Coordinates of C-alpha atoms in Angstrom, one line a residue:
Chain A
X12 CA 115.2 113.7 71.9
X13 CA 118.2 113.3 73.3
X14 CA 118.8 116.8 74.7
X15 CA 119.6 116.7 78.8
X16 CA 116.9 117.3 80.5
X17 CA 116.6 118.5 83.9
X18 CA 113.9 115.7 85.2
X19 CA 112.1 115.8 88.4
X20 CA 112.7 114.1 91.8
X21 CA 113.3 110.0 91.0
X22 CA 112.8 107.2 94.0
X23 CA 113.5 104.6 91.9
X24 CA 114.6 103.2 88.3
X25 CA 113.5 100.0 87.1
X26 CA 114.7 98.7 83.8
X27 CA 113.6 96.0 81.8
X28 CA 115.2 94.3 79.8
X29 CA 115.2 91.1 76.9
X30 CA 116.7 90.0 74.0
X31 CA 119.3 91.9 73.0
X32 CA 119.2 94.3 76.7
X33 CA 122.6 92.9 77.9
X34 CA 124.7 94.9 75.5
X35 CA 123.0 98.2 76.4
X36 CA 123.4 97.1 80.2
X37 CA 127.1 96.5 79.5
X38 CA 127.3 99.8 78.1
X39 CA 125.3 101.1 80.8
X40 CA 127.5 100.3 83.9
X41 CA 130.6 101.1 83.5
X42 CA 129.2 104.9 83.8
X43 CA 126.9 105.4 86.0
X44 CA 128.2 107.3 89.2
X45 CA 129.0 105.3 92.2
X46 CA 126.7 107.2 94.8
X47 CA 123.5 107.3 93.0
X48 CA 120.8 108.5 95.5
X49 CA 118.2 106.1 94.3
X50 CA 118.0 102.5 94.2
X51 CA 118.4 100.4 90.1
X52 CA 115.8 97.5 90.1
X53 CA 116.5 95.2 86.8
X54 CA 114.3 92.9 85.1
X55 CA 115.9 90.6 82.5
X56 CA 114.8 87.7 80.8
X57 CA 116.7 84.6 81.2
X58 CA 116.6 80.7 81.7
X59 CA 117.0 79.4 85.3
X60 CA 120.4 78.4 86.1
X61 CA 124.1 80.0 85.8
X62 CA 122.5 82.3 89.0
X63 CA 124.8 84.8 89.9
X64 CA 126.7 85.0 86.0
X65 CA 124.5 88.3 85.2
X66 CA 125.5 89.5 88.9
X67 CA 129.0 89.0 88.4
X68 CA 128.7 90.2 85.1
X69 CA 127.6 94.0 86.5
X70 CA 129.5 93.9 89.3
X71 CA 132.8 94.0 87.7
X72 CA 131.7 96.7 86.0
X73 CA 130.1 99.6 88.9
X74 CA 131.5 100.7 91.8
X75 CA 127.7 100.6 93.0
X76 CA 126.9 97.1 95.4
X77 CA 125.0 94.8 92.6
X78 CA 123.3 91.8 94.2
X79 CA 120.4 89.9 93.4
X80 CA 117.2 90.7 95.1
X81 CA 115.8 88.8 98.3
X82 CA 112.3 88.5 99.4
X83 CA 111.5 90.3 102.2
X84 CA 115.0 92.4 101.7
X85 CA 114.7 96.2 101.9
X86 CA 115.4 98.5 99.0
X87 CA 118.3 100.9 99.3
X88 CA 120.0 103.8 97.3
X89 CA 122.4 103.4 95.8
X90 CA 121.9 99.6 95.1
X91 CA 121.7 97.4 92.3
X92 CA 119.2 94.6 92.3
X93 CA 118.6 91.6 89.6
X94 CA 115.2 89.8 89.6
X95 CA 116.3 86.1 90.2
X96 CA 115.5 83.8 87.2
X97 CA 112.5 82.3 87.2
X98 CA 110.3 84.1 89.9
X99 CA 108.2 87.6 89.4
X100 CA 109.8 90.5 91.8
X101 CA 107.6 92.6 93.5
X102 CA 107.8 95.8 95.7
X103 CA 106.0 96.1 98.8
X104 CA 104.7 99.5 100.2
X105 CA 107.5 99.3 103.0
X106 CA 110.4 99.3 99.8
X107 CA 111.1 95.6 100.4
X108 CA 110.7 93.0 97.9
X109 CA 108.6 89.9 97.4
X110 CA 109.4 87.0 95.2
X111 CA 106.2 85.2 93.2
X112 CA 106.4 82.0 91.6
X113 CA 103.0 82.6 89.8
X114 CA 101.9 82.0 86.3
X115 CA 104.5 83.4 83.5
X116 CA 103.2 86.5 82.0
X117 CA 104.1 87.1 78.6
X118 CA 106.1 83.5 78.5
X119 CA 108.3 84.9 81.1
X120 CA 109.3 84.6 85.0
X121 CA 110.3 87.2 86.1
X122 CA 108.1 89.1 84.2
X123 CA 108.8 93.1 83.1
X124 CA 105.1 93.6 83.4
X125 CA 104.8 92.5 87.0
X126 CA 107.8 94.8 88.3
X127 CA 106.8 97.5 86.3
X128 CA 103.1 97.1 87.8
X129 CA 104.2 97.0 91.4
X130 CA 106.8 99.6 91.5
X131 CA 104.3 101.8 90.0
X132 CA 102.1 101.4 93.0
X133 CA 104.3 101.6 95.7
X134 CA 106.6 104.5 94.1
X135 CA 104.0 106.7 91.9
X136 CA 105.1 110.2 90.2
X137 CA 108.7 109.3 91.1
X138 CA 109.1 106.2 89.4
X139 CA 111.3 105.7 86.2
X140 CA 110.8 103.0 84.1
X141 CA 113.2 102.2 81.1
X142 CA 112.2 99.9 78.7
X143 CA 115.2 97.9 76.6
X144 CA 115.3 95.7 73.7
X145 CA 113.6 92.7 73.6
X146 CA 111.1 90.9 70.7
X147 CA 108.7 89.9 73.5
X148 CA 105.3 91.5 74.5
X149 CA 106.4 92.0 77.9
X150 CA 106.6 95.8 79.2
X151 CA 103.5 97.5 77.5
X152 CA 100.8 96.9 80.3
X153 CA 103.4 97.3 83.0
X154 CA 104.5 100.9 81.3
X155 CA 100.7 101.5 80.9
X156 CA 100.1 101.0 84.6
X157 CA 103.4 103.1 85.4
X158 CA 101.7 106.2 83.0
X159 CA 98.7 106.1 85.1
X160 CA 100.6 106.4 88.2
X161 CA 102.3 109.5 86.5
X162 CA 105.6 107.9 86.5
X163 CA 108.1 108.3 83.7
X164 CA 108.3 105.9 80.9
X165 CA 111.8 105.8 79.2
X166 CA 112.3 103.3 76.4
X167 CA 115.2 102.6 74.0
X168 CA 115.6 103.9 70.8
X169 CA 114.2 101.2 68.6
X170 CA 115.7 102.5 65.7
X171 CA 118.8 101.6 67.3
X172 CA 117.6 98.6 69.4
X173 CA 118.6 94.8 68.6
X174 CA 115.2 93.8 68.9
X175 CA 112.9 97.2 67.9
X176 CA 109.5 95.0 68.6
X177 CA 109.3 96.1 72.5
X178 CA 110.5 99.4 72.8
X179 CA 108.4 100.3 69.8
X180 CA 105.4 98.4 71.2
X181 CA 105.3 101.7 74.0
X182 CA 106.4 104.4 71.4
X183 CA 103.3 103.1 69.2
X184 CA 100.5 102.6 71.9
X185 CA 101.6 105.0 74.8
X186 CA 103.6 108.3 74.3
X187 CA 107.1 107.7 76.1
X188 CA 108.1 110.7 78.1
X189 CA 112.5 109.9 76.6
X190 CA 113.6 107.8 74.1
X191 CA 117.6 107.5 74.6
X192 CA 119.9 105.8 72.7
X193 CA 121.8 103.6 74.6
X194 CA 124.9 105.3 74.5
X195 CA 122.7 108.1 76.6
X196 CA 121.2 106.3 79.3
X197 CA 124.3 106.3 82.0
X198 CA 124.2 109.9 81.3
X199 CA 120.3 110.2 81.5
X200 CA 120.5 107.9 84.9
X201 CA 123.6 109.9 86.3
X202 CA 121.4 113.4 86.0
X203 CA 117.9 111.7 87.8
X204 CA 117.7 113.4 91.3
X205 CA 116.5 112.4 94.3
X206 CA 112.8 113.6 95.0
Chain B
X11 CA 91.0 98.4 79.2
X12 CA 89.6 98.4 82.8
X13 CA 89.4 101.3 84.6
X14 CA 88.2 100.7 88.3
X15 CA 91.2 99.2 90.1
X16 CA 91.4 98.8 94.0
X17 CA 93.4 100.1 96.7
X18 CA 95.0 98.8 99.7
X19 CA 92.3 100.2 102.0
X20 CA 89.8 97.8 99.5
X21 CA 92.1 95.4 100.0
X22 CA 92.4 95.5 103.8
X23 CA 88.3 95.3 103.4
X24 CA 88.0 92.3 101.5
X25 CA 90.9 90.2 104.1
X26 CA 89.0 91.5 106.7
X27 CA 85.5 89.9 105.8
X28 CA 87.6 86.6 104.6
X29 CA 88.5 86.1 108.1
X30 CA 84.9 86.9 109.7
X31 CA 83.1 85.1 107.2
X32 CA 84.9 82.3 105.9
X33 CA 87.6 82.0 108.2
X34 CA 90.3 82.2 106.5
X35 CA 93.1 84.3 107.5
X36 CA 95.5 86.2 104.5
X37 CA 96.4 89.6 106.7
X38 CA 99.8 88.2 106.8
X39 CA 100.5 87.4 103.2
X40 CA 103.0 89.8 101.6
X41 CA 100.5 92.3 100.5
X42 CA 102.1 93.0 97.1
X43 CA 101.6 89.7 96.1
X44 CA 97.6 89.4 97.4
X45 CA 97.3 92.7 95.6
X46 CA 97.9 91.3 92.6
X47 CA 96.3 88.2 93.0
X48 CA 93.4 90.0 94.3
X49 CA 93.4 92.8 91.3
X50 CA 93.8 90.4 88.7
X51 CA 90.9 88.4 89.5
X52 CA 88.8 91.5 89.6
X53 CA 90.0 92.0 86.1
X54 CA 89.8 88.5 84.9
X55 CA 86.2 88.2 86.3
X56 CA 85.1 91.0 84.9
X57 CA 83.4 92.9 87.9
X58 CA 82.4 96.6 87.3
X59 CA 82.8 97.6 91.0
X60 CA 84.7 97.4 94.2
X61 CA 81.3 96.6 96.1
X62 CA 80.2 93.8 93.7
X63 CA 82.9 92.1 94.0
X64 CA 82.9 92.5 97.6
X65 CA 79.4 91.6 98.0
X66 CA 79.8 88.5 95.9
X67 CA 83.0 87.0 97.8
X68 CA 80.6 87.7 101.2
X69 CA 77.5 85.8 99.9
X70 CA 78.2 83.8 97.1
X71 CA 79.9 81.1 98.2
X72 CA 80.4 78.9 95.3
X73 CA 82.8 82.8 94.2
X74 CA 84.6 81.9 97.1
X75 CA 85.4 78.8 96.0
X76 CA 87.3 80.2 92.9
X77 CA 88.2 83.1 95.1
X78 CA 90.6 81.0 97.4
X79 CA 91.7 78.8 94.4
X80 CA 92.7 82.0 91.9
X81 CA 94.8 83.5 95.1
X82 CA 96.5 81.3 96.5
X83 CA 99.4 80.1 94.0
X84 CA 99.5 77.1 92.5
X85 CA 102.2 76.7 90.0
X86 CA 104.2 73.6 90.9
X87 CA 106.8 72.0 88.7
X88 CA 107.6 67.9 89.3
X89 CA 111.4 67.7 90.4
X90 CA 112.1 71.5 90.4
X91 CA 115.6 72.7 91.3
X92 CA 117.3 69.3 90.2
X93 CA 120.0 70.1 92.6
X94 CA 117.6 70.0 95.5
X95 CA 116.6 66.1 94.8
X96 CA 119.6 65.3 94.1
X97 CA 120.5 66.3 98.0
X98 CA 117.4 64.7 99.0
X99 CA 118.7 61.5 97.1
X100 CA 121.8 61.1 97.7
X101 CA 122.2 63.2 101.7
X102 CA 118.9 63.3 103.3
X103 CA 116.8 60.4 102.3
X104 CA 119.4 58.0 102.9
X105 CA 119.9 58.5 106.8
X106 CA 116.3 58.7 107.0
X107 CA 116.2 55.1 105.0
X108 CA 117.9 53.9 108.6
X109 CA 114.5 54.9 110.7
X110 CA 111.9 51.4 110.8
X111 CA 109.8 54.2 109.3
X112 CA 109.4 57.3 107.2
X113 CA 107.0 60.4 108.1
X114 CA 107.3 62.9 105.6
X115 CA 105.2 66.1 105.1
X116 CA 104.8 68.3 102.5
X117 CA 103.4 71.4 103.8
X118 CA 101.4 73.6 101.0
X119 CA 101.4 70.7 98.3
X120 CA 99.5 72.3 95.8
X121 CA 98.6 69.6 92.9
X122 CA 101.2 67.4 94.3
X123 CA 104.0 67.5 92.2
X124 CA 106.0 67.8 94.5
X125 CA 105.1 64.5 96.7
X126 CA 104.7 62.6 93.2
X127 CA 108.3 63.0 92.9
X128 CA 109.5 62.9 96.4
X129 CA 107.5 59.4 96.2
X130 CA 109.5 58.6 93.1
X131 CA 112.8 59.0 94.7
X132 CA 112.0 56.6 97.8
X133 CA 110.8 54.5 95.6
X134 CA 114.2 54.4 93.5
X135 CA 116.1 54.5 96.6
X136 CA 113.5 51.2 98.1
X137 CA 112.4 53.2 100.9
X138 CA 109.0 54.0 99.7
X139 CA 107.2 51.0 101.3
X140 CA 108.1 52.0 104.6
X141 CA 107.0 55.8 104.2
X142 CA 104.2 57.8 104.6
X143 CA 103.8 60.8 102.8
X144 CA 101.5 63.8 104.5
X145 CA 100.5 66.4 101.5
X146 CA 98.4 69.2 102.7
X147 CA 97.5 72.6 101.1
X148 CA 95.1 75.3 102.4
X149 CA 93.1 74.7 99.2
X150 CA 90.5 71.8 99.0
X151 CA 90.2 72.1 95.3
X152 CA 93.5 71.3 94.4
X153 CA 94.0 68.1 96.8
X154 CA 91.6 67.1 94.9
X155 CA 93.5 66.8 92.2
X156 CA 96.5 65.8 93.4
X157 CA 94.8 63.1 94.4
X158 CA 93.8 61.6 91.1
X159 CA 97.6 61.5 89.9
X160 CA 96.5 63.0 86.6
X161 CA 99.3 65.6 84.6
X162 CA 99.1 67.4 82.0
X163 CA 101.3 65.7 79.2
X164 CA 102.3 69.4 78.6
X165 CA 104.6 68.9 81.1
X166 CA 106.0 66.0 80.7
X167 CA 109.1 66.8 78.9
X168 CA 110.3 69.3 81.3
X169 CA 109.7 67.4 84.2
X170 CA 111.3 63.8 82.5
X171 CA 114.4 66.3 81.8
X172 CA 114.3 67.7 85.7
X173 CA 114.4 63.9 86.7
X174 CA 117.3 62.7 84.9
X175 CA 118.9 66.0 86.1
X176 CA 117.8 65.0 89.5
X177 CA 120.0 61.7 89.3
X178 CA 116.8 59.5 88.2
X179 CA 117.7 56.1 88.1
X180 CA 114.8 54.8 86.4
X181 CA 112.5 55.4 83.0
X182 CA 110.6 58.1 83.9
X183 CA 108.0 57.3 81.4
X184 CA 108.2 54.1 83.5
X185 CA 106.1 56.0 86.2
X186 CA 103.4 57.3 84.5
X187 CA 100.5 55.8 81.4
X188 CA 100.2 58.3 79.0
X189 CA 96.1 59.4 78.5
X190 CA 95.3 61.5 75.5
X191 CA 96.1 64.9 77.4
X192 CA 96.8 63.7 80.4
X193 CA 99.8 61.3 82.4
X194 CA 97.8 59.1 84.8
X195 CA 100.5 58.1 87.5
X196 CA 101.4 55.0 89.1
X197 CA 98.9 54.3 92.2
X198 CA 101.6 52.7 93.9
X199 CA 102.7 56.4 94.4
X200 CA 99.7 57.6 96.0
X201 CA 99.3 54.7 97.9
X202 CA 101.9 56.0 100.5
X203 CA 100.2 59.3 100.1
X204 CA 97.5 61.2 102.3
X205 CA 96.0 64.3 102.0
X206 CA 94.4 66.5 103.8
X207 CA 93.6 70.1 104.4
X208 CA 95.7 71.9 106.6
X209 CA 95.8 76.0 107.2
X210 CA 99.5 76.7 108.0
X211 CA 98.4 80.1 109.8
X212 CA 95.6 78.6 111.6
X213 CA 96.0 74.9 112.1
X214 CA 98.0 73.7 114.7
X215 CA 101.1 70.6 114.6
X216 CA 99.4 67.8 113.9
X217 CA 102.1 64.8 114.2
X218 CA 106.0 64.6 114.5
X219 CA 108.2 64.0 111.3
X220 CA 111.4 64.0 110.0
X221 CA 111.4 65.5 107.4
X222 CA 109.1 68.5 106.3
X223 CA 109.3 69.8 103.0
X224 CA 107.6 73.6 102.4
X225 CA 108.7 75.0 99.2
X226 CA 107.9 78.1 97.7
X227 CA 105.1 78.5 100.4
X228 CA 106.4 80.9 102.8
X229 CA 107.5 83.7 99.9
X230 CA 104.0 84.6 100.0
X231 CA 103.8 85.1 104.2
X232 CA 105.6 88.5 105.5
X233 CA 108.7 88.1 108.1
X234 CA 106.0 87.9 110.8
X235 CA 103.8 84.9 109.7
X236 CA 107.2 83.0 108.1
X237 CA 108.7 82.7 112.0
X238 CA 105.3 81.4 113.2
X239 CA 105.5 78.7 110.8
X240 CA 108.9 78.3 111.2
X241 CA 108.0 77.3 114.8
X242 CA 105.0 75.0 113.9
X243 CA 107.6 73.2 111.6
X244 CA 110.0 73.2 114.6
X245 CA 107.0 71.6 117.0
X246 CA 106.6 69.0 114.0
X247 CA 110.0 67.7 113.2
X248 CA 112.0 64.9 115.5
X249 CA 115.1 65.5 116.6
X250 CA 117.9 64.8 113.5
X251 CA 115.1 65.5 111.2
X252 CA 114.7 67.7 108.3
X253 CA 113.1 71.0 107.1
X254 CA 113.2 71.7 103.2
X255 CA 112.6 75.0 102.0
X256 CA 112.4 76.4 98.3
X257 CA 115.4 77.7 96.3
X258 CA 114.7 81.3 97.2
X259 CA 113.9 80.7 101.4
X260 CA 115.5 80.9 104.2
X261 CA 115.5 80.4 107.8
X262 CA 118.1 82.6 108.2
X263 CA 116.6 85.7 110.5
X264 CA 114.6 83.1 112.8
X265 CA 115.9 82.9 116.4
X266 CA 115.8 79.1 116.5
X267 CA 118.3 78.9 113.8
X268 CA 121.2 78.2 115.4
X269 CA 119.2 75.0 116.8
X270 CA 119.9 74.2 113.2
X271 CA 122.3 73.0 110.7
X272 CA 122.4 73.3 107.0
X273 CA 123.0 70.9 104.5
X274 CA 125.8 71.6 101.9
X275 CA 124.3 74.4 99.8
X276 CA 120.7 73.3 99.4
X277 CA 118.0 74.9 101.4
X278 CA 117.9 71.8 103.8
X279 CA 118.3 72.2 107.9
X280 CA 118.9 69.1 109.9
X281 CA 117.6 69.6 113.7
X282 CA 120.2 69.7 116.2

């Protein structure tokens, strides 16, 4: 599986993260190129408060802008956005986002599934979803929604995963198109071109 | 697993016969949002096609009712952002306190958590007897509620935690009787309280205030419909007053802005 593959056109990546995600995100950053030609959208789990601590945590390690996303902000290459704590992120059709303070899903705002869900609509075929660590059920419906759009569903290796629970959840129930350890995903992200 | 889901052409459809039939206007929500809303009740309800559910929000108006109550958001917290009442307490409701009296609305109240604890904070602060507290919502159903002062003891912990947070000078438990499920608040509260339905994208400025609090209301409204509002706040609030926004809003891209001055860090303006 983890063989480079030459993958078709990406718009966007969204990745999803929980327990146990912030490690492979660590390991994630500091490789990824600095002029990607698609925007990063990521979904983590965390309590409210300490803000910008993920932000700053990224940032000093890309040369790509990290920020946290805005509602109503457009969506550029090349950009890294963070769902704030404690609202859902959603994309519009235009490639701007929307903040929702609506019901948790899955015990959790923001919610994986939500993101997942909405990118899949507004960015179809070209859409890559990767799916991290985390003992939560958040992910699954989102990644089922994202497979019916044709978008590509891209999950860590839970063999090698803190928490197996939701990566496996999608390599049980749906067939993932990669499983990457997460010593491969800069490499895998690096390689997605632009449709 | 359902398989029928609906596009944004059946989505423009369903807005569309909203307004004609019921009035109600949600072309300028953030359409990502009202999709979902609007997807997952079709889901939730169980409805095997677009037209059924089409034909029963049209004609069935007791649907409606849940309709408008399942998508408009109502998730409300009682002393959310802590560092927000803490400005209110300590910056905004103090000058205020120097006004004979106290008009305050809180635009899109939902349950009323919100004004529950905005009425707890003049209270602490002795202000509360010489305030009047306008809570509207677009939603009749959940007035009604707010209303009644009723909780859900669920909550409790969290929101007792938010107010000491929140600089709380009191016993929060003081506040409220606890009711099997439910925490039935002090009437005292409410008694500075009025509610009333008000459409922020149809009805007009009904009185002058100063101070308006609108939290996590205008997320849902695209950059359009958020400036309108913006100025039907601005046609509402004295001079010196006060527009409150939630943690994630800003006035920042609205023309009238610089008619405007921030407070500290919090997303509070003062009127110039």
């Amino acid at each position: 599986m983890a063989e480079t593959v030459i993958t078709q056109g990406c718009s966007a990546v969204v990745i999803g993260g929980s327990a146990g995600s912030l490690d492979v995100l660590l390991e994630i950053f500091p490789k990824l190129d600095k002029n990607l030609p698609f925007p990063i959208i990521i979904v983590i789990h965390r309590k409210p408060g300490g803000e910008s601590l993920l932000t700053d945590l990224l940032q000093n390690r890309t040369q790509l802008n990290v920020m946290e996303a805005e509602e109503k902000q457009p969506i550029k290459a090349g950009y890294v956005y963070i769902a704030p704590a404690d609202y859902h992120l959603l994309i519009e059709e235009n490639q701007s986002f929307s903040l929702d303070y609506s019901e948790k899903i899955n015990y959790s705002r923001p919610s994986i599934d939500v993101t997942f869900q909405s990118a899949a609509d507004v960015y179809k075929d070209s859409l890559y979803c990767i799916l991290l660590s985390g003992s939560n059920a958040d992910g699954l419906d989102g990644m089922r929604t994202v497979k019916r759009f044709k978008g590509k569903l891209v999950i860590q290796n839970p063999d090698t995963a803190i928490m197996p629970f939701m990566p496996q959840q999608v390599k049980s129930n749906l067939k993932a198109d990669y499983i990457l350890n997460a010593w491969e995903m800069a490499s895998f992200i690096n390689n997605l071109c632009k449709v | 697993m359902f398989n029928e889901t609906i596009d944004n052409e059946q989505i423009q459809i369903i807005l569309n016969d909203i307004l004609e039939v019921y009035g109600y206007d949600f072309l300028e929500y953030s359409h990502a949002s009202i999709k979902r809303r609007i997807t997952r009740l079709f889901s939730l309800d169980k409805f095997v096609s677009f037209a059924e559910f089409r034909y029963t929000i049209k004609n069935d108006k007791q649907y409606f009712k849940r309709f408008l109550e399942e998508i408009t958001v109502n998730v409300t917290e009682m002393f959310r952002d802590p560092s927000f009442y803490r400005a209110l307490r300590n910056d905004v409701l103090p000058t205020l306190g120097t006004y004979p009296f106290i008009r305050i609305w809180v635009a899109g109240c939902s349950t009323g958590e919100e004004a529950f604890s905005l009425a707890i904070v003049l209270k602490e602060l002795n202000l509360l007897h010489k305030s009047l507290i306008y809570a509207t919502d677009i939603n009749p159903a959940v007035l009604e509620k707010a209303k009644k002062g009723l909780f859900s003891l669920n909550h409790l912990k969290q929101y007792s935690e938010n107010y000491l947070q929140a600089e709380g000078t009191n016993d929060f438990s003081n506040y409220y009787i606890a009711n099997y499920s439910l925490a039935k608040f002090d009437q005292a509260l409410t008694s500075k309280m009025i509610f009333s339905t008000h459409n922020l994208v149809s009805d007009h400025s009904f009185n002058e205030f100063q101070l308006i609090m609108c939290r996590n209301v205008l997320i849902y409204f695209d950059k359009d419909l958020q400036h309108k509002v913006f100025n039907l706040f601005d046609n509402s609030i004295e001079k010196l007053g006060y527009l409150a926004l939630g943690s994630k809003e800003s006035l920042d891209f609205w023309p009238k802005i610089k008619d405007y001055k921030r407070v500290k860090t919090e997303k509070i303006w003062r009127k110039l």
